[in-house]
Tab-separated table of C-alpha atoms in Angstrom:
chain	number	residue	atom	x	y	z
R	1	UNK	CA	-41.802	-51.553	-12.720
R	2	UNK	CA	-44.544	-53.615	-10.436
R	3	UNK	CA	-43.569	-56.804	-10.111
R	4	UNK	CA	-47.418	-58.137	-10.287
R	5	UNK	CA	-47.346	-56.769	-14.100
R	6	UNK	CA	-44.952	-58.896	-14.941
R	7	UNK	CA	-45.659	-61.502	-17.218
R	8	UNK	CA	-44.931	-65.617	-17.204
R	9	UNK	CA	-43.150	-66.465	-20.742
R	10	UNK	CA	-45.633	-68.202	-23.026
R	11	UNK	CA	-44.795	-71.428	-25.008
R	12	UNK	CA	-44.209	-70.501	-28.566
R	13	UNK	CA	-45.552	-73.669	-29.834
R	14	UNK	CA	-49.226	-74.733	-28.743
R	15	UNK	CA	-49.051	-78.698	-28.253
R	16	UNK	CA	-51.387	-79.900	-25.981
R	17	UNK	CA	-50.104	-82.955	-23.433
R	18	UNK	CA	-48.723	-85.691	-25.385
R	19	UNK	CA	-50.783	-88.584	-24.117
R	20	UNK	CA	-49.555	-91.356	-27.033
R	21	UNK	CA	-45.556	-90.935	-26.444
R	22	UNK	CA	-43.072	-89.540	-26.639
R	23	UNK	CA	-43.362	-86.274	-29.383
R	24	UNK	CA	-46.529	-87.912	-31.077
R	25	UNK	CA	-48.700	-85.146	-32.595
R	26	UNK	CA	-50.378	-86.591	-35.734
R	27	UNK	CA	-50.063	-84.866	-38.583
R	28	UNK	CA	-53.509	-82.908	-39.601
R	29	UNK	CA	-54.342	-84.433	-43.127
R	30	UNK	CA	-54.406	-81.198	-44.881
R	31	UNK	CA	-50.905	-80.330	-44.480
R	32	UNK	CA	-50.239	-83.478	-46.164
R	33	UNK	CA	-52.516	-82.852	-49.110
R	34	UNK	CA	-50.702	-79.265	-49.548
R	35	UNK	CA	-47.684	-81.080	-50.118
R	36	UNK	CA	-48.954	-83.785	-52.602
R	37	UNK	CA	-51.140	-80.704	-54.693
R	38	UNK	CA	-47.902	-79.453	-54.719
R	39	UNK	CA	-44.547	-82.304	-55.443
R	40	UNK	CA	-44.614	-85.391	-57.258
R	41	UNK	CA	-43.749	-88.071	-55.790
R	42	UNK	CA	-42.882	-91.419	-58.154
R	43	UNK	CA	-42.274	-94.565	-57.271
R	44	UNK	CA	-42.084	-95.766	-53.366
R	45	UNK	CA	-42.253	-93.047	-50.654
R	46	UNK	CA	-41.129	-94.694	-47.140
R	47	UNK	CA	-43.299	-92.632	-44.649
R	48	UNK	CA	-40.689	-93.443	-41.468
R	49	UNK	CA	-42.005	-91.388	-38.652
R	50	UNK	CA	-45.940	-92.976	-39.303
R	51	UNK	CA	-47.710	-92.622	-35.908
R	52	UNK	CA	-51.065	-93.728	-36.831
R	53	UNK	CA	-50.411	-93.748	-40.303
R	54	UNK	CA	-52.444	-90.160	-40.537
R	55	UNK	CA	-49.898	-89.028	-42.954
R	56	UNK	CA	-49.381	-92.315	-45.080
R	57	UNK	CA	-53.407	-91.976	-45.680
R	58	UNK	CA	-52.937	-89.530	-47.599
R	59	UNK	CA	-49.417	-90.209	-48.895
R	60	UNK	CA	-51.175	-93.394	-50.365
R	61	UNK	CA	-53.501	-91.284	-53.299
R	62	UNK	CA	-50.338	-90.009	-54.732
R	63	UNK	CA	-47.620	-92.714	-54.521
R	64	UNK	CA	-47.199	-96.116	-52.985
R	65	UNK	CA	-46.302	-95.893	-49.341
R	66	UNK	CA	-44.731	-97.538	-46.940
R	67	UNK	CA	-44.830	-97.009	-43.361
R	68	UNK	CA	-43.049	-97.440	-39.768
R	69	UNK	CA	-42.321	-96.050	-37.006
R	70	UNK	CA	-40.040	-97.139	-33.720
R	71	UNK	CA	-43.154	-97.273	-31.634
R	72	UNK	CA	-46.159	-99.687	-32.361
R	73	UNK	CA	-49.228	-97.113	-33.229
R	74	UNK	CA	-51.288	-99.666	-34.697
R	75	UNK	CA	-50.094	-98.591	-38.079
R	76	UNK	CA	-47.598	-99.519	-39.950
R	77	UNK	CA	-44.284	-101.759	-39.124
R	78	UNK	CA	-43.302	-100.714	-35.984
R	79	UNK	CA	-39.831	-101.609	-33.881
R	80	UNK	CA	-37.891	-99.276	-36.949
R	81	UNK	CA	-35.617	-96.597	-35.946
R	82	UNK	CA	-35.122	-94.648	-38.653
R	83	UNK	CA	-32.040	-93.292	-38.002
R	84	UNK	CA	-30.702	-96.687	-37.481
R	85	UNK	CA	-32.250	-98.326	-40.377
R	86	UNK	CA	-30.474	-100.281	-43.085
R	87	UNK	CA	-32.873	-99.615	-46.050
R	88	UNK	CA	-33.066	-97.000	-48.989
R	89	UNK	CA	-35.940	-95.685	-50.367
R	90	UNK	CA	-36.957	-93.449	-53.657
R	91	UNK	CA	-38.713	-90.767	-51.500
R	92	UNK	CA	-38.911	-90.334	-47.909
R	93	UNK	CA	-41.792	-87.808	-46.501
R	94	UNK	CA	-42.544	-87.811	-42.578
R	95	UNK	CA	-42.876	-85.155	-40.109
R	96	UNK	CA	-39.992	-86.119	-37.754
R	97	UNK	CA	-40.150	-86.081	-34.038
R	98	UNK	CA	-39.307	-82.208	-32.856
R	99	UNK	CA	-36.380	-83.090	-30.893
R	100	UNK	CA	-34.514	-85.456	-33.896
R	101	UNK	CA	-35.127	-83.380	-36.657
R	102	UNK	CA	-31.112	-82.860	-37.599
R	103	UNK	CA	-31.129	-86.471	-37.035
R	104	UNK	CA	-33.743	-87.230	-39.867
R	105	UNK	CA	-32.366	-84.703	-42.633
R	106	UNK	CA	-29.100	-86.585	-42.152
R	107	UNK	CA	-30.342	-89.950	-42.670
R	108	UNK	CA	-32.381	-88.838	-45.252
R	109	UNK	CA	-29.472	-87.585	-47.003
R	110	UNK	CA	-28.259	-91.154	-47.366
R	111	UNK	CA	-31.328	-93.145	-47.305
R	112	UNK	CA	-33.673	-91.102	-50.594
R	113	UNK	CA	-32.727	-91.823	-53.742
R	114	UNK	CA	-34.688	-89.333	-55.333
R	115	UNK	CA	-36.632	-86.839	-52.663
R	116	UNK	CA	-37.429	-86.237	-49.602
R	117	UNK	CA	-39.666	-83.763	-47.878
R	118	UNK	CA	-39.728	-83.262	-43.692
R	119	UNK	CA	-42.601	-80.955	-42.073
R	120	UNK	CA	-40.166	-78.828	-39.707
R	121	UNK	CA	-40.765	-75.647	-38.041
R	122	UNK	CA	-39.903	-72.798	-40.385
R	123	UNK	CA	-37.195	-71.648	-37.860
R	124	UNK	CA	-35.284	-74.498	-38.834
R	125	UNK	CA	-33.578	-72.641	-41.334
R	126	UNK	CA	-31.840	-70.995	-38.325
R	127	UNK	CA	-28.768	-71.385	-36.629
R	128	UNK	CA	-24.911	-71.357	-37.292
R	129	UNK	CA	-24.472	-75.099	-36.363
R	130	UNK	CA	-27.356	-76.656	-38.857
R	131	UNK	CA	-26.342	-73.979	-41.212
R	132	UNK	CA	-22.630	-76.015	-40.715
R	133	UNK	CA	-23.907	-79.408	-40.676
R	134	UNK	CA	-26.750	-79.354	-43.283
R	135	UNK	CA	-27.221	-76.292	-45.128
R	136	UNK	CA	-23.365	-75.605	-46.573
R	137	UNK	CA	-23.753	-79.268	-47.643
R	138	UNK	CA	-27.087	-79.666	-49.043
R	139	UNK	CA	-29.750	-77.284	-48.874
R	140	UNK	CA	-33.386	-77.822	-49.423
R	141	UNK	CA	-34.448	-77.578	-52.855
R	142	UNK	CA	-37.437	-75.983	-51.859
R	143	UNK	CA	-39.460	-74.554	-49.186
R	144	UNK	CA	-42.845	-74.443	-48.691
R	145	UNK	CA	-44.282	-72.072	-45.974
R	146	UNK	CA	-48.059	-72.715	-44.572
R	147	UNK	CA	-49.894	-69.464	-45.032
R	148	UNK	CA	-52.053	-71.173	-42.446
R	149	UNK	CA	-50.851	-72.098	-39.020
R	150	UNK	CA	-50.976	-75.943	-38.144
R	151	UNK	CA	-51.960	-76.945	-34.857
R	152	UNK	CA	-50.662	-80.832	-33.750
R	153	UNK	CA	-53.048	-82.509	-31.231
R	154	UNK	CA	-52.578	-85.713	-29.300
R	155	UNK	CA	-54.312	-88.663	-30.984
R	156	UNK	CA	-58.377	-88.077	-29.828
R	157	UNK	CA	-57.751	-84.644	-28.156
R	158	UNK	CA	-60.479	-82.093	-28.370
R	159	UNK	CA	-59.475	-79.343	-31.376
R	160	UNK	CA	-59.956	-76.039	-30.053
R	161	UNK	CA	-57.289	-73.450	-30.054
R	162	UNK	CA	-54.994	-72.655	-33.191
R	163	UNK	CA	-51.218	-73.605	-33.470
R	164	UNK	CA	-48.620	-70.305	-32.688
R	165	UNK	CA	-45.380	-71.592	-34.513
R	166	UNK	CA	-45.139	-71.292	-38.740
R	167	UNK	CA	-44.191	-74.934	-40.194
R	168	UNK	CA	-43.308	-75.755	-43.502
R	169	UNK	CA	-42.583	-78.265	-46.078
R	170	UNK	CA	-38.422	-78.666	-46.438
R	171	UNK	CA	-38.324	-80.444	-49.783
R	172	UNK	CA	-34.754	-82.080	-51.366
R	173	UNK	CA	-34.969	-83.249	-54.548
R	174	UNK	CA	-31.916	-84.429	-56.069
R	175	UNK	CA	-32.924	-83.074	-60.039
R	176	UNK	CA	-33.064	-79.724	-58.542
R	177	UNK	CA	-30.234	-77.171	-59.895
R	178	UNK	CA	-30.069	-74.051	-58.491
R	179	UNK	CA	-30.386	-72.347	-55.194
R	180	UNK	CA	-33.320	-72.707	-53.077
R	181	UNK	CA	-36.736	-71.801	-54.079
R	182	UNK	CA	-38.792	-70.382	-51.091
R	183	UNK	CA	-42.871	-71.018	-52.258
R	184	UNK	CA	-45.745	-70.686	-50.476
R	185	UNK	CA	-49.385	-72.369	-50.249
R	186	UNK	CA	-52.139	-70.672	-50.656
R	187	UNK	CA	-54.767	-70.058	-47.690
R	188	UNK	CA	-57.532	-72.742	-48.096
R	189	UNK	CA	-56.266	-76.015	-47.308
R	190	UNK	CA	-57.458	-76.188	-43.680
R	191	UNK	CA	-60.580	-75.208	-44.982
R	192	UNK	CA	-60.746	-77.766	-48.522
R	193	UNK	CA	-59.389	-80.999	-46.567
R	194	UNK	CA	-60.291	-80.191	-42.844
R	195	UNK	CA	-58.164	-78.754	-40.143
């Protein structure tokens, strides 16, 4: 084989340069409105991961909402680590930074009383060590797999391009019986709430 038809590997996920942070890629506000259409959330929902708040907008016209993050965004109470954090709260909902995702199902384990929903790739259901440390423990009550690919841009970046890697909704709510329910959403919520 010719060594000039060789290809480079391609990134699998299509972020553009992170020029906020470390892993900050707001959360497009349609993904966040397919998840409210979609659970209930009652009472307090602790958005912990809140960036710019883009997610907690929206979080807001469904349940009350409060916000932080560790770094100061100009939203919310900032200085939090999450995973360090000494409060409870009825729901949690946040779209946790890529690289402590483990890290945030665990403390969300012990810090929702009620639910909690993370936006996580959809190949977070893989693995033999997650399956170990979450999944034999306490799977997801539900999943809920964009029919629609989201693509995360730095704060102000220029939206062009679509996203390559499927996402989706892991929900655990603790009045679910039963095994997991895998669910879909239907196409149209780029389109309905802007994308």
């Amino acid at each position: 084989m010719r060594s000039d038809l060789l290809l480079a590997p391609q990134p699998t996920t299509k972020r553009i340069a992170d020029l906020d942070g470390p892993d900050f890629y707001p959360t497009p506000a349609w993904a966040t409105y397919a998840l409210i259409d979609n659970e209930d959330f009652t009472g307090v929902t602790w958005e912990c991961a809140c960036g710019d708040g883009a997610m907690s907008k929206v979080l807001a016209e469904a349940s009350t909402v409060e916000s932080s993050d560790l770094y100061d965004r100009g939203y919310g109470e900032s200085g939090v680590d999450f995973l360090n954090a000494d409060r409870k709260a009825k729901n949690i909902v946040t779209n946790p930074p890529f690289h402590s995702a483990e890290g945030f199902v665990s403390s969300c384990i012990d810090k929702a009383d009620q639910k909690f929903a993370l936006l996580l790739r959809l190949a977070f259901l893989e693995g033999g060590a997650r399956y170990r440390g979450i999944f034999s423990r306490i799977a997801p009550s539900r999943v809920w797999v964009f029919s629609e690919r989201i693509t995360f841009y730095p704060r102000n970046a220029e939206r062009k391009g679509s996203g390559t890697t499927a996402y989706a909704w892991f929900v655990w709510d603790r009045d679910h019986m039963g095994a997991t329910e895998l669910k879909w959403f239907a196409p149209g919520y780029k389109k309905q709430y802007g994308g």
